[in-house]
Amino acid sequence: MKRYVIACTLLFLAAAAAFGLNTPRRPGDRFDVTYPRLQALGGPNAAFISGVETLQTNPAGLTQVNRQTAFARVSGHVTGPIFSLVSVGQEAMADPATLLDDDAQALLQGIHSSFDAGGPLGFAYVGSGVGFSVYNVTGAALTAPTPLSVRLSVSERLALRGGFAADIPLNEDLEMDLSTGFSFSSFVMGESRNDVQLIDAPDLLDSLGLGLITDAPFVLQSGIGLHLGVLWSWKDMLAVGLTAENVFAPTVSFTYDSLNDYLDGGSDPSRTTGRIRPVISTGVRYSAPLGPFDRYFDELDLYFGYRDIFDFVGSDVRENILLKLSLAGELTLLDIVRVGAGFSQGLPSLGAGIELGVIELRGAVFGREYATQPGLRSLYNISFSVDVRR
C-alpha cells in the first residue's frame, strides 16, 4: 500500500507538471491567469481585444470591448515530461531505489514540471471602459533548483486586477480610434518548498506524508503592479497596441521555518523585498476580409507580436530576438467556434474553443522556451478552461 501511495504521488506530480505559474516564465507572471485562447495565439498580444482576456492583454482596449461578466471558472495547465514521470512512478511502485538509476537521475536533473488548477473562484467584468477580475490558483511543481537536487513545492495564489480606459478624441472623418488605459494588479501567494538531494530521493519517498509540506520552509509572497497601454485602431480592420507592464511592481516575501510555524505565529520570518522589472511589448491585429469564404466563416484575425522590446535594460538575461516574435491567427465559425494557431518563441501553438450560451469551453497545446536561446529548453504545455460568462 505504501508503494502504491508513492506511485500515485509521483503520478500526481506528473499531472501537476504544468500549470506553469508556479515557476514564472515572464517577469510578473504571478499577476496573470492562464487563458487557453491567448495561449493558442502564442500568448497575450497588445492588440487583442475580446472578452475578459482584454484585462490581461491591453487595458486601453477596455473602451472597445463588449460588456462581459465571468461568474466562475475551472481551469488546468500541464507542462513537462509527463509520460516519462509516469514511467518513473510505475517503477518506483515496485522499488523506490529505482530513483537512483541512471535514467531516473537523468530525468530529474534539470526537471521543470508543474501543475496549476484555477478556480472555482473566477469572477471578472469588462465593459464601458472599466474592468476587474479575481482568481485563485492552486499549484504543485517538481523542479530542479540545482543539478543535484529537486524541489517539491505546493502553493495557493490569489490574483486580482482592475483597469480603466478612456478614448482620445480624433477627427471622425479619419475613421480612427485611439484609447489609453491603465490597470493595477496584485497577488498574494503562499508556497511550501521542500528541497531534496537526488541521492536522498528514495528515503524521501519512504517518508511521504503531510509533513512533507507542513514541515518544509514556507514562503508568503505578495506584490502589486501598475500596467499602462495604448491602442490605435482603424475601421475595425487594423489595430496596433503598445503596453508597458510592471511600470511599478514592488514585491515582498516572508520566509518561515515551516507552514506550521507560520500558522502558529512562531518565530520572526526573514523578509525580502524586490521589484519586477518593466516589460514593454507591441502587437498588431489585422481583421482580414474573407471574400467568397464569408459564407463559411465569420472572422479571421491575424496577429503579430513583439514582446519585451527592451529586455537589455535593467536585466542580466537577454533573450534571442526570435523568442520575442509571435505570429498567429484566429478563425471564427458559426459565431460560437474559435480555432487559433500560432508560432511563438520558436514553437507552435494550437487551440480551439466553443461558446455554448453562458458556458465557454477552451483548450490549447503550445510550446514555450525556458532558455534564452531557441531549442535549448523547450517544453510543451496543455491547458483547458471551463468558464461561465455572460
C-alpha positions as YAML, in Angstrom:
chain: A
units: angstrom
residues:
- id: 1
  name: MET
  ca: [0.00, 0.00, 0.00]
- id: 2
  name: LYS
  ca: [2.84, 2.37, 0.82]
- id: 3
  name: ARG
  ca: [4.45, 1.80, -2.57]
- id: 4
  name: TYR
  ca: [1.07, 2.37, -4.20]
- id: 5
  name: VAL
  ca: [0.84, 5.73, -2.44]
- id: 6
  name: ILE
  ca: [4.35, 6.57, -3.64]
- id: 7
  name: ALA
  ca: [3.44, 5.83, -7.24]
- id: 8
  name: CYS
  ca: [0.20, 7.79, -7.04]
- id: 9
  name: THR
  ca: [2.07, 10.76, -5.60]
- id: 10
  name: LEU
  ca: [4.54, 10.71, -8.48]
- id: 11
  name: LEU
  ca: [1.69, 10.43, -10.95]
- id: 12
  name: PHE
  ca: [0.02, 13.42, -9.32]
- id: 13
  name: LEU
  ca: [3.23, 15.41, -9.67]
- id: 14
  name: ALA
  ca: [3.40, 14.35, -13.28]
- id: 15
  name: ALA
  ca: [-0.09, 15.64, -13.91]
- id: 16
  name: ALA
  ca: [0.81, 18.61, -11.81]
- id: 17
  name: ALA
  ca: [3.65, 19.20, -14.14]
- id: 18
  name: ALA
  ca: [2.19, 22.02, -15.95]
- id: 19
  name: PHE
  ca: [0.14, 24.81, -14.57]
- id: 20
  name: GLY
  ca: [3.14, 26.94, -15.16]
- id: 21
  name: LEU
  ca: [2.59, 30.00, -12.97]
- id: 22
  name: ASN
  ca: [4.36, 28.24, -10.14]
- id: 23
  name: THR
  ca: [7.63, 28.89, -11.96]
- id: 24
  name: PRO
  ca: [7.12, 32.14, -13.86]
- id: 25
  name: ARG
  ca: [8.19, 32.33, -17.49]
- id: 26
  name: ARG
  ca: [7.96, 36.11, -17.73]
- id: 27
  name: PRO
  ca: [8.50, 38.88, -15.19]
- id: 28
  name: GLY
  ca: [5.20, 39.49, -13.49]
- id: 29
  name: ASP
  ca: [3.60, 36.15, -14.39]
- id: 30
  name: ARG
  ca: [2.28, 35.83, -10.85]
- id: 31
  name: PHE
  ca: [-0.13, 38.67, -11.68]
- id: 32
  name: ASP
  ca: [-1.55, 36.71, -14.62]
- id: 33
  name: VAL
  ca: [-4.07, 33.95, -15.22]
- id: 34
  name: THR
  ca: [-3.70, 31.29, -17.92]
- id: 35
  name: TYR
  ca: [-6.22, 31.73, -20.74]
- id: 36
  name: PRO
  ca: [-6.13, 28.91, -23.36]
- id: 37
  name: ARG
  ca: [-7.49, 31.28, -26.01]
- id: 38
  name: LEU
  ca: [-4.45, 33.54, -25.60]
- id: 39
  name: GLN
  ca: [-2.01, 30.63, -25.35]
- id: 40
  name: ALA
  ca: [-3.29, 29.26, -28.66]
- id: 41
  name: LEU
  ca: [-2.23, 32.58, -30.20]
- id: 42
  name: GLY
  ca: [1.25, 32.41, -28.72]
- id: 43
  name: GLY
  ca: [0.46, 34.36, -25.56]
- id: 44
  name: PRO
  ca: [-1.03, 37.79, -24.78]
- id: 45
  name: ASN
  ca: [-0.92, 40.28, -27.65]
- id: 46
  name: ALA
  ca: [-1.17, 44.05, -27.11]
- id: 47
  name: ALA
  ca: [-3.70, 44.32, -29.97]
- id: 48
  name: PHE
  ca: [-6.00, 41.52, -28.75]
- id: 49
  name: ILE
  ca: [-9.40, 42.92, -27.68]
- id: 50
  name: SER
  ca: [-12.13, 40.42, -26.77]
- id: 51
  name: GLY
  ca: [-13.86, 39.46, -23.53]
- id: 52
  name: VAL
  ca: [-12.36, 39.48, -20.07]
- id: 53
  name: GLU
  ca: [-8.99, 38.45, -21.57]
- id: 54
  name: THR
  ca: [-8.62, 42.13, -22.52]
- id: 55
  name: LEU
  ca: [-7.69, 42.89, -18.92]
- id: 56
  name: GLN
  ca: [-4.53, 40.84, -19.39]
- id: 57
  name: THR
  ca: [-3.60, 41.95, -22.92]
- id: 58
  name: ASN
  ca: [-4.06, 45.75, -23.02]
- id: 59
  name: PRO
  ca: [-6.03, 47.89, -20.55]
- id: 60
  name: ALA
  ca: [-6.58, 50.50, -23.29]
- id: 61
  name: GLY
  ca: [-8.89, 48.04, -25.02]
- id: 62
  name: LEU
  ca: [-11.47, 48.32, -22.25]
- id: 63
  name: THR
  ca: [-13.15, 51.14, -24.19]
- id: 64
  name: GLN
  ca: [-13.72, 48.90, -27.22]
- id: 65
  name: VAL
  ca: [-14.57, 45.53, -25.68]
- id: 66
  name: ASN
  ca: [-18.17, 44.36, -25.47]
- id: 67
  name: ARG
  ca: [-19.59, 44.09, -21.97]
- id: 68
  name: GLN
  ca: [-18.98, 40.67, -20.43]
- id: 69
  name: THR
  ca: [-19.20, 39.18, -16.94]
- id: 70
  name: ALA
  ca: [-17.49, 35.96, -15.83]
- id: 71
  name: PHE
  ca: [-19.07, 34.23, -12.82]
- id: 72
  name: ALA
  ca: [-17.00, 31.09, -12.27]
- id: 73
  name: ARG
  ca: [-14.01, 29.24, -13.70]
- id: 74
  name: VAL
  ca: [-12.32, 25.86, -13.60]
- id: 75
  name: SER
  ca: [-9.03, 25.57, -15.47]
- id: 76
  name: GLY
  ca: [-5.91, 23.48, -15.71]
- id: 77
  name: HIS
  ca: [-2.46, 23.64, -17.27]
- id: 78
  name: VAL
  ca: [0.14, 20.86, -17.59]
- id: 79
  name: THR
  ca: [3.84, 21.24, -18.50]
- id: 80
  name: GLY
  ca: [6.82, 18.91, -18.52]
- id: 81
  name: PRO
  ca: [7.88, 15.33, -19.29]
- id: 82
  name: ILE
  ca: [4.58, 13.80, -18.22]
- id: 83
  name: PHE
  ca: [4.91, 10.33, -19.74]
- id: 84
  name: SER
  ca: [8.49, 9.91, -18.53]
- id: 85
  name: LEU
  ca: [7.43, 10.77, -14.99]
- id: 86
  name: VAL
  ca: [4.59, 8.26, -15.21]
- id: 87
  name: SER
  ca: [7.10, 5.58, -16.19]
- id: 88
  name: VAL
  ca: [9.33, 6.51, -13.24]
- id: 89
  name: GLY
  ca: [6.31, 6.35, -10.93]
- id: 90
  name: GLN
  ca: [5.40, 2.86, -12.12]
- id: 91
  name: GLU
  ca: [8.92, 1.60, -11.45]
- id: 92
  name: ALA
  ca: [9.03, 3.32, -8.04]
- id: 93
  name: MET
  ca: [5.84, 1.46, -7.10]
- id: 94
  name: ALA
  ca: [7.83, -1.76, -7.27]
- id: 95
  name: ASP
  ca: [11.10, -0.42, -5.86]
- id: 96
  name: PRO
  ca: [11.79, 3.17, -4.69]
- id: 97
  name: ALA
  ca: [15.51, 2.52, -5.19]
- id: 98
  name: THR
  ca: [14.95, 2.77, -8.95]
- id: 99
  name: LEU
  ca: [15.04, 6.53, -8.45]
- id: 100
  name: LEU
  ca: [18.82, 6.12, -8.22]
- id: 101
  name: ASP
  ca: [19.01, 4.53, -11.68]
- id: 102
  name: ASP
  ca: [20.85, 6.50, -14.34]
- id: 103
  name: ASP
  ca: [17.70, 7.06, -16.42]
- id: 104
  name: ALA
  ca: [15.69, 8.35, -13.47]
- id: 105
  name: GLN
  ca: [18.53, 10.59, -12.30]
- id: 106
  name: ALA
  ca: [18.96, 12.00, -15.81]
- id: 107
  name: LEU
  ca: [15.23, 12.78, -15.93]
- id: 108
  name: LEU
  ca: [15.20, 14.52, -12.55]
- id: 109
  name: GLN
  ca: [18.30, 16.61, -13.22]
- id: 110
  name: GLY
  ca: [17.12, 19.94, -14.56]
- id: 111
  name: ILE
  ca: [13.45, 18.90, -14.50]
- id: 112
  name: HIS
  ca: [10.72, 21.52, -14.82]
- id: 113
  name: SER
  ca: [7.29, 20.06, -14.21]
- id: 114
  name: SER
  ca: [4.40, 21.94, -12.65]
- id: 115
  name: PHE
  ca: [0.64, 21.95, -12.17]
- id: 116
  name: ASP
  ca: [-1.77, 24.83, -11.62]
- id: 117
  name: ALA
  ca: [-5.53, 24.41, -11.16]
- id: 118
  name: GLY
  ca: [-7.59, 27.58, -11.40]
- id: 119
  name: GLY
  ca: [-10.95, 28.09, -9.73]
- id: 120
  name: PRO
  ca: [-13.60, 27.76, -8.64]
- id: 121
  name: LEU
  ca: [-13.12, 31.46, -7.82]
- id: 122
  name: GLY
  ca: [-13.12, 33.20, -11.17]
- id: 123
  name: PHE
  ca: [-15.06, 36.45, -11.28]
- id: 124
  name: ALA
  ca: [-14.41, 39.19, -13.85]
- id: 125
  name: TYR
  ca: [-16.19, 42.08, -15.54]
- id: 126
  name: VAL
  ca: [-15.30, 44.28, -18.52]
- id: 127
  name: GLY
  ca: [-17.29, 47.00, -20.28]
- id: 128
  name: SER
  ca: [-17.75, 50.76, -20.62]
- id: 129
  name: GLY
  ca: [-14.06, 51.43, -20.13]
- id: 130
  name: VAL
  ca: [-13.62, 49.58, -16.83]
- id: 131
  name: GLY
  ca: [-12.78, 46.03, -15.81]
- id: 132
  name: PHE
  ca: [-11.75, 43.95, -12.82]
- id: 133
  name: SER
  ca: [-11.10, 40.31, -12.01]
- id: 134
  name: VAL
  ca: [-10.27, 38.00, -9.11]
- id: 135
  name: TYR
  ca: [-8.99, 34.43, -9.49]
- id: 136
  name: ASN
  ca: [-7.46, 31.76, -7.29]
- id: 137
  name: VAL
  ca: [-4.83, 29.29, -8.48]
- id: 138
  name: THR
  ca: [-3.65, 26.12, -6.69]
- id: 139
  name: GLY
  ca: [-0.32, 24.75, -7.85]
- id: 140
  name: ALA
  ca: [2.22, 21.99, -7.39]
- id: 141
  name: ALA
  ca: [5.61, 21.72, -9.03]
- id: 142
  name: LEU
  ca: [8.64, 19.46, -9.33]
- id: 143
  name: THR
  ca: [11.65, 21.50, -10.39]
- id: 144
  name: ALA
  ca: [15.45, 21.36, -10.14]
- id: 145
  name: PRO
  ca: [16.97, 24.45, -8.46]
- id: 146
  name: THR
  ca: [20.45, 22.87, -8.80]
- id: 147
  name: PRO
  ca: [21.79, 19.99, -10.94]
- id: 148
  name: LEU
  ca: [21.94, 17.67, -7.91]
- id: 149
  name: SER
  ca: [18.65, 18.49, -6.18]
- id: 150
  name: VAL
  ca: [14.92, 18.64, -6.81]
- id: 151
  name: ARG
  ca: [12.30, 20.88, -5.26]
- id: 152
  name: LEU
  ca: [8.75, 19.86, -4.45]
- id: 153
  name: SER
  ca: [6.54, 22.90, -3.97]
- id: 154
  name: VAL
  ca: [2.84, 23.36, -3.30]
- id: 155
  name: SER
  ca: [1.21, 26.79, -3.50]
- id: 156
  name: GLU
  ca: [-2.01, 28.75, -3.35]
- id: 157
  name: ARG
  ca: [-2.28, 32.12, -5.11]
- id: 158
  name: LEU
  ca: [-4.91, 34.85, -5.26]
- id: 159
  name: ALA
  ca: [-4.65, 37.24, -8.23]
- id: 160
  name: LEU
  ca: [-6.62, 40.49, -8.59]
- id: 161
  name: ARG
  ca: [-6.67, 43.06, -11.38]
- id: 162
  name: GLY
  ca: [-8.62, 46.23, -12.12]
- id: 163
  name: GLY
  ca: [-8.35, 48.67, -15.01]
- id: 164
  name: PHE
  ca: [-9.73, 51.84, -16.57]
- id: 165
  name: ALA
  ca: [-9.51, 53.22, -20.11]
- id: 166
  name: ALA
  ca: [-10.60, 56.38, -21.95]
- id: 167
  name: ASP
  ca: [-10.88, 57.41, -25.57]
- id: 168
  name: ILE
  ca: [-8.75, 60.20, -27.00]
- id: 169
  name: PRO
  ca: [-10.89, 62.32, -29.38]
- id: 170
  name: LEU
  ca: [-9.87, 62.21, -33.05]
- id: 171
  name: ASN
  ca: [-11.34, 63.62, -36.22]
- id: 172
  name: GLU
  ca: [-14.34, 61.44, -37.09]
- id: 173
  name: ASP
  ca: [-13.55, 61.70, -40.80]
- id: 174
  name: LEU
  ca: [-10.37, 59.71, -40.21]
- id: 175
  name: GLU
  ca: [-12.38, 56.66, -39.04]
- id: 176
  name: MET
  ca: [-9.75, 56.04, -36.40]
- id: 177
  name: ASP
  ca: [-9.94, 55.38, -32.69]
- id: 178
  name: LEU
  ca: [-7.27, 55.99, -30.09]
- id: 179
  name: SER
  ca: [-7.53, 54.98, -26.44]
- id: 180
  name: THR
  ca: [-5.27, 54.79, -23.44]
- id: 181
  name: GLY
  ca: [-5.65, 52.90, -20.19]
- id: 182
  name: PHE
  ca: [-4.04, 51.59, -17.05]
- id: 183
  name: SER
  ca: [-4.56, 48.69, -14.69]
- id: 184
  name: PHE
  ca: [-3.46, 47.74, -11.21]
- id: 185
  name: SER
  ca: [-2.83, 44.11, -10.30]
- id: 186
  name: SER
  ca: [-1.85, 42.32, -7.13]
- id: 187
  name: PHE
  ca: [-1.20, 38.83, -5.91]
- id: 188
  name: VAL
  ca: [-0.80, 37.02, -2.60]
- id: 189
  name: MET
  ca: [0.77, 33.56, -2.64]
- id: 190
  name: GLY
  ca: [1.77, 31.03, -0.02]
- id: 191
  name: GLU
  ca: [4.22, 28.31, -1.05]
- id: 192
  name: SER
  ca: [5.80, 25.36, 0.77]
- id: 193
  name: ARG
  ca: [9.19, 24.40, -0.67]
- id: 194
  name: ASN
  ca: [10.98, 21.15, 0.09]
- id: 195
  name: ASP
  ca: [14.48, 20.81, -1.43]
- id: 196
  name: VAL
  ca: [15.90, 17.28, -1.60]
- id: 197
  name: GLN
  ca: [19.23, 16.00, -2.88]
- id: 198
  name: LEU
  ca: [18.79, 13.47, -5.68]
- id: 199
  name: ILE
  ca: [20.75, 10.86, -3.78]
- id: 200
  name: ASP
  ca: [18.20, 11.11, -0.94]
- id: 201
  name: ALA
  ca: [15.11, 10.74, -3.16]
- id: 202
  name: PRO
  ca: [14.32, 7.10, -2.15]
- id: 203
  name: ASP
  ca: [14.49, 8.00, 1.56]
- id: 204
  name: LEU
  ca: [12.15, 10.91, 0.92]
- id: 205
  name: LEU
  ca: [9.61, 8.64, -0.72]
- id: 206
  name: ASP
  ca: [9.75, 6.27, 2.22]
- id: 207
  name: SER
  ca: [8.73, 9.17, 4.48]
- id: 208
  name: LEU
  ca: [5.94, 10.59, 2.36]
- id: 209
  name: GLY
  ca: [3.19, 12.28, 4.32]
- id: 210
  name: LEU
  ca: [1.57, 15.59, 5.14]
- id: 211
  name: GLY
  ca: [4.72, 16.60, 6.99]
- id: 212
  name: LEU
  ca: [6.48, 16.82, 3.63]
- id: 213
  name: ILE
  ca: [4.51, 20.04, 3.14]
- id: 214
  name: THR
  ca: [3.77, 21.31, 6.65]
- id: 215
  name: ASP
  ca: [7.36, 20.88, 7.89]
- id: 216
  name: ALA
  ca: [9.00, 22.41, 4.80]
- id: 217
  name: PRO
  ca: [10.07, 26.08, 4.60]
- id: 218
  name: PHE
  ca: [7.06, 28.28, 3.85]
- id: 219
  name: VAL
  ca: [7.21, 31.48, 1.79]
- id: 220
  name: LEU
  ca: [4.45, 34.11, 1.88]
- id: 221
  name: GLN
  ca: [4.83, 36.47, -1.08]
- id: 222
  name: SER
  ca: [2.81, 39.43, -2.32]
- id: 223
  name: GLY
  ca: [3.16, 42.19, -4.86]
- id: 224
  name: ILE
  ca: [1.39, 44.99, -6.71]
- id: 225
  name: GLY
  ca: [1.84, 46.16, -10.28]
- id: 226
  name: LEU
  ca: [0.95, 49.15, -12.46]
- id: 227
  name: HIS
  ca: [0.44, 48.49, -16.18]
- id: 228
  name: LEU
  ca: [-0.14, 51.01, -18.99]
- id: 229
  name: GLY
  ca: [-1.48, 50.62, -22.52]
- id: 230
  name: VAL
  ca: [-2.25, 52.49, -25.73]
- id: 231
  name: LEU
  ca: [-4.40, 51.18, -28.59]
- id: 232
  name: TRP
  ca: [-4.94, 52.65, -32.07]
- id: 233
  name: SER
  ca: [-7.46, 51.14, -34.47]
- id: 234
  name: TRP
  ca: [-8.82, 51.88, -37.95]
- id: 235
  name: LYS
  ca: [-12.23, 50.78, -39.29]
- id: 236
  name: ASP
  ca: [-12.30, 47.71, -37.02]
- id: 237
  name: MET
  ca: [-9.83, 46.25, -39.52]
- id: 238
  name: LEU
  ca: [-6.42, 47.23, -38.21]
- id: 239
  name: ALA
  ca: [-5.24, 47.74, -34.64]
- id: 240
  name: VAL
  ca: [-1.85, 48.49, -33.12]
- id: 241
  name: GLY
  ca: [-1.24, 48.24, -29.39]
- id: 242
  name: LEU
  ca: [1.62, 49.13, -27.05]
- id: 243
  name: THR
  ca: [1.81, 48.02, -23.43]
- id: 244
  name: ALA
  ca: [4.15, 48.74, -20.55]
- id: 245
  name: GLU
  ca: [3.73, 46.06, -17.89]
- id: 246
  name: ASN
  ca: [5.13, 46.30, -14.36]
- id: 247
  name: VAL
  ca: [5.88, 50.03, -14.63]
- id: 248
  name: PHE
  ca: [5.91, 49.98, -10.84]
- id: 249
  name: ALA
  ca: [5.81, 46.50, -9.34]
- id: 250
  name: PRO
  ca: [7.31, 46.03, -5.86]
- id: 251
  name: THR
  ca: [7.17, 42.64, -4.14]
- id: 252
  name: VAL
  ca: [7.81, 41.43, -0.60]
- id: 253
  name: SER
  ca: [8.24, 37.90, 0.73]
- id: 254
  name: PHE
  ca: [8.47, 36.40, 4.20]
- id: 255
  name: THR
  ca: [10.18, 33.04, 4.72]
- id: 256
  name: TYR
  ca: [9.14, 30.95, 7.71]
- id: 257
  name: ASP
  ca: [10.79, 27.81, 9.02]
- id: 258
  name: SER
  ca: [7.67, 25.80, 8.17]
- id: 259
  name: LEU
  ca: [3.98, 26.09, 7.39]
- id: 260
  name: ASN
  ca: [3.23, 25.04, 10.96]
- id: 261
  name: ASP
  ca: [5.47, 27.85, 12.21]
- id: 262
  name: TYR
  ca: [3.50, 30.35, 10.11]
- id: 263
  name: LEU
  ca: [0.12, 29.05, 11.27]
- id: 264
  name: ASP
  ca: [1.22, 29.11, 14.92]
- id: 265
  name: GLY
  ca: [2.59, 32.66, 14.62]
- id: 266
  name: GLY
  ca: [6.04, 31.45, 15.60]
- id: 267
  name: SER
  ca: [9.50, 32.93, 15.08]
- id: 268
  name: ASP
  ca: [10.10, 36.13, 13.14]
- id: 269
  name: PRO
  ca: [10.41, 35.36, 9.42]
- id: 270
  name: SER
  ca: [13.16, 36.63, 7.17]
- id: 271
  name: ARG
  ca: [11.98, 39.45, 4.91]
- id: 272
  name: THR
  ca: [12.99, 40.05, 1.30]
- id: 273
  name: THR
  ca: [11.90, 42.86, -0.98]
- id: 274
  name: GLY
  ca: [12.25, 43.22, -4.71]
- id: 275
  name: ARG
  ca: [10.85, 44.82, -7.82]
- id: 276
  name: ILE
  ca: [9.64, 43.15, -11.01]
- id: 277
  name: ARG
  ca: [11.26, 44.81, -13.99]
- id: 278
  name: PRO
  ca: [9.12, 46.58, -16.64]
- id: 279
  name: VAL
  ca: [8.19, 44.76, -19.85]
- id: 280
  name: ILE
  ca: [7.30, 46.78, -22.96]
- id: 281
  name: SER
  ca: [5.58, 44.94, -25.81]
- id: 282
  name: THR
  ca: [3.74, 45.75, -29.00]
- id: 283
  name: GLY
  ca: [1.17, 43.94, -31.11]
- id: 284
  name: VAL
  ca: [-0.70, 44.27, -34.38]
- id: 285
  name: ARG
  ca: [-4.10, 42.80, -35.33]
- id: 286
  name: TYR
  ca: [-5.46, 42.65, -38.88]
- id: 287
  name: SER
  ca: [-9.03, 41.51, -39.47]
- id: 288
  name: ALA
  ca: [-8.68, 40.01, -42.94]
- id: 289
  name: PRO
  ca: [-11.59, 40.19, -45.39]
- id: 290
  name: LEU
  ca: [-12.91, 36.72, -46.19]
- id: 291
  name: GLY
  ca: [-14.30, 37.43, -49.66]
- id: 292
  name: PRO
  ca: [-16.18, 34.41, -51.04]
- id: 293
  name: PHE
  ca: [-15.41, 32.43, -47.88]
- id: 294
  name: ASP
  ca: [-17.62, 34.64, -45.71]
- id: 295
  name: ARG
  ca: [-20.48, 32.20, -46.27]
- id: 296
  name: TYR
  ca: [-18.49, 29.60, -44.34]
- id: 297
  name: PHE
  ca: [-16.54, 31.67, -41.81]
- id: 298
  name: ASP
  ca: [-17.36, 34.71, -39.69]
- id: 299
  name: GLU
  ca: [-13.99, 36.29, -38.88]
- id: 300
  name: LEU
  ca: [-10.29, 35.84, -39.49]
- id: 301
  name: ASP
  ca: [-7.95, 37.82, -37.25]
- id: 302
  name: LEU
  ca: [-4.20, 37.79, -37.85]
- id: 303
  name: TYR
  ca: [-1.75, 38.81, -35.12]
- id: 304
  name: PHE
  ca: [1.87, 39.87, -34.94]
- id: 305
  name: GLY
  ca: [3.60, 40.50, -31.64]
- id: 306
  name: TYR
  ca: [6.98, 41.61, -30.33]
- id: 307
  name: ARG
  ca: [7.41, 41.03, -26.60]
- id: 308
  name: ASP
  ca: [9.80, 42.58, -24.09]
- id: 309
  name: ILE
  ca: [11.38, 45.03, -26.52]
- id: 310
  name: PHE
  ca: [13.88, 46.50, -24.05]
- id: 311
  name: ASP
  ca: [14.94, 43.40, -22.09]
- id: 312
  name: PHE
  ca: [18.55, 44.61, -22.27]
- id: 313
  name: VAL
  ca: [17.64, 47.44, -19.86]
- id: 314
  name: GLY
  ca: [17.69, 46.53, -16.18]
- id: 315
  name: SER
  ca: [18.13, 42.80, -16.76]
- id: 316
  name: ASP
  ca: [21.12, 40.48, -16.94]
- id: 317
  name: VAL
  ca: [19.17, 37.98, -19.06]
- id: 318
  name: ARG
  ca: [18.76, 38.79, -22.74]
- id: 319
  name: GLU
  ca: [16.66, 36.58, -24.97]
- id: 320
  name: ASN
  ca: [17.34, 35.78, -28.59]
- id: 321
  name: ILE
  ca: [15.24, 38.07, -30.77]
- id: 322
  name: LEU
  ca: [13.47, 35.03, -32.28]
- id: 323
  name: LEU
  ca: [11.96, 34.26, -28.88]
- id: 324
  name: LYS
  ca: [10.32, 37.69, -28.77]
- id: 325
  name: LEU
  ca: [8.38, 37.37, -32.02]
- id: 326
  name: SER
  ca: [4.95, 35.79, -32.46]
- id: 327
  name: LEU
  ca: [2.65, 35.19, -35.42]
- id: 328
  name: ALA
  ca: [-0.88, 33.84, -35.04]
- id: 329
  name: GLY
  ca: [-4.36, 33.67, -36.49]
- id: 330
  name: GLU
  ca: [-7.84, 33.02, -35.11]
- id: 331
  name: LEU
  ca: [-10.78, 31.84, -37.21]
- id: 332
  name: THR
  ca: [-14.39, 32.14, -36.05]
- id: 333
  name: LEU
  ca: [-17.08, 29.77, -37.34]
- id: 334
  name: LEU
  ca: [-20.83, 29.87, -36.72]
- id: 335
  name: ASP
  ca: [-20.26, 32.70, -34.22]
- id: 336
  name: ILE
  ca: [-19.55, 30.16, -31.46]
- id: 337
  name: VAL
  ca: [-16.44, 28.20, -32.52]
- id: 338
  name: ARG
  ca: [-12.98, 29.74, -32.48]
- id: 339
  name: VAL
  ca: [-9.85, 28.00, -33.75]
- id: 340
  name: GLY
  ca: [-6.48, 29.60, -33.13]
- id: 341
  name: ALA
  ca: [-2.94, 28.71, -34.18]
- id: 342
  name: GLY
  ca: [0.34, 30.49, -33.82]
- id: 343
  name: PHE
  ca: [4.11, 30.41, -33.68]
- id: 344
  name: SER
  ca: [5.79, 31.97, -30.65]
- id: 345
  name: GLN
  ca: [9.24, 31.61, -29.05]
- id: 346
  name: GLY
  ca: [10.18, 29.42, -32.00]
- id: 347
  name: LEU
  ca: [7.50, 26.86, -31.12]
- id: 348
  name: PRO
  ca: [3.96, 26.17, -32.45]
- id: 349
  name: SER
  ca: [0.66, 26.58, -30.63]
- id: 350
  name: LEU
  ca: [-2.85, 25.37, -31.39]
- id: 351
  name: GLY
  ca: [-6.19, 25.71, -29.64]
- id: 352
  name: ALA
  ca: [-9.95, 25.76, -30.02]
- id: 353
  name: GLY
  ca: [-12.99, 26.87, -28.10]
- id: 354
  name: ILE
  ca: [-16.75, 26.71, -28.26]
- id: 355
  name: GLU
  ca: [-19.24, 29.10, -26.67]
- id: 356
  name: LEU
  ca: [-22.44, 27.33, -25.66]
- id: 357
  name: GLY
  ca: [-24.66, 30.01, -24.21]
- id: 358
  name: VAL
  ca: [-23.12, 31.05, -20.90]
- id: 359
  name: ILE
  ca: [-20.62, 28.16, -20.93]
- id: 360
  name: GLU
  ca: [-17.30, 28.54, -22.74]
- id: 361
  name: LEU
  ca: [-15.03, 25.51, -23.24]
- id: 362
  name: ARG
  ca: [-11.46, 26.09, -24.39]
- id: 363
  name: GLY
  ca: [-8.26, 24.13, -24.76]
- id: 364
  name: ALA
  ca: [-4.77, 24.72, -26.14]
- id: 365
  name: VAL
  ca: [-1.49, 22.92, -26.76]
- id: 366
  name: PHE
  ca: [1.55, 25.17, -27.01]
- id: 367
  name: GLY
  ca: [5.31, 25.22, -26.67]
- id: 368
  name: ARG
  ca: [7.41, 27.50, -24.53]
- id: 369
  name: GLU
  ca: [11.16, 28.05, -24.47]
- id: 370
  name: TYR
  ca: [12.64, 28.27, -20.96]
- id: 371
  name: ALA
  ca: [16.15, 29.17, -22.13]
- id: 372
  name: THR
  ca: [17.43, 32.39, -23.66]
- id: 373
  name: GLN
  ca: [18.23, 30.69, -26.99]
- id: 374
  name: PRO
  ca: [15.84, 28.70, -29.24]
- id: 375
  name: GLY
  ca: [15.68, 24.95, -28.76]
- id: 376
  name: LEU
  ca: [17.78, 24.68, -25.59]
- id: 377
  name: ARG
  ca: [14.95, 24.02, -23.10]
- id: 378
  name: SER
  ca: [11.68, 23.68, -24.94]
- id: 379
  name: LEU
  ca: [8.64, 22.38, -23.09]
- id: 380
  name: TYR
  ca: [5.13, 21.70, -24.33]
- id: 381
  name: ASN
  ca: [2.02, 22.60, -22.38]
- id: 382
  name: ILE
  ca: [-1.63, 21.60, -22.31]
- id: 383
  name: SER
  ca: [-4.23, 23.96, -20.89]
- id: 384
  name: PHE
  ca: [-8.02, 23.92, -20.69]
- id: 385
  name: SER
  ca: [-10.74, 26.00, -19.10]
- id: 386
  name: VAL
  ca: [-14.47, 25.94, -18.44]
- id: 387
  name: ASP
  ca: [-15.89, 29.43, -17.89]
- id: 388
  name: VAL
  ca: [-19.34, 30.66, -17.00]
- id: 389
  name: ARG
  ca: [-19.75, 34.01, -18.75]
- id: 390
  name: ARG
  ca: [-22.49, 36.30, -19.91]
...
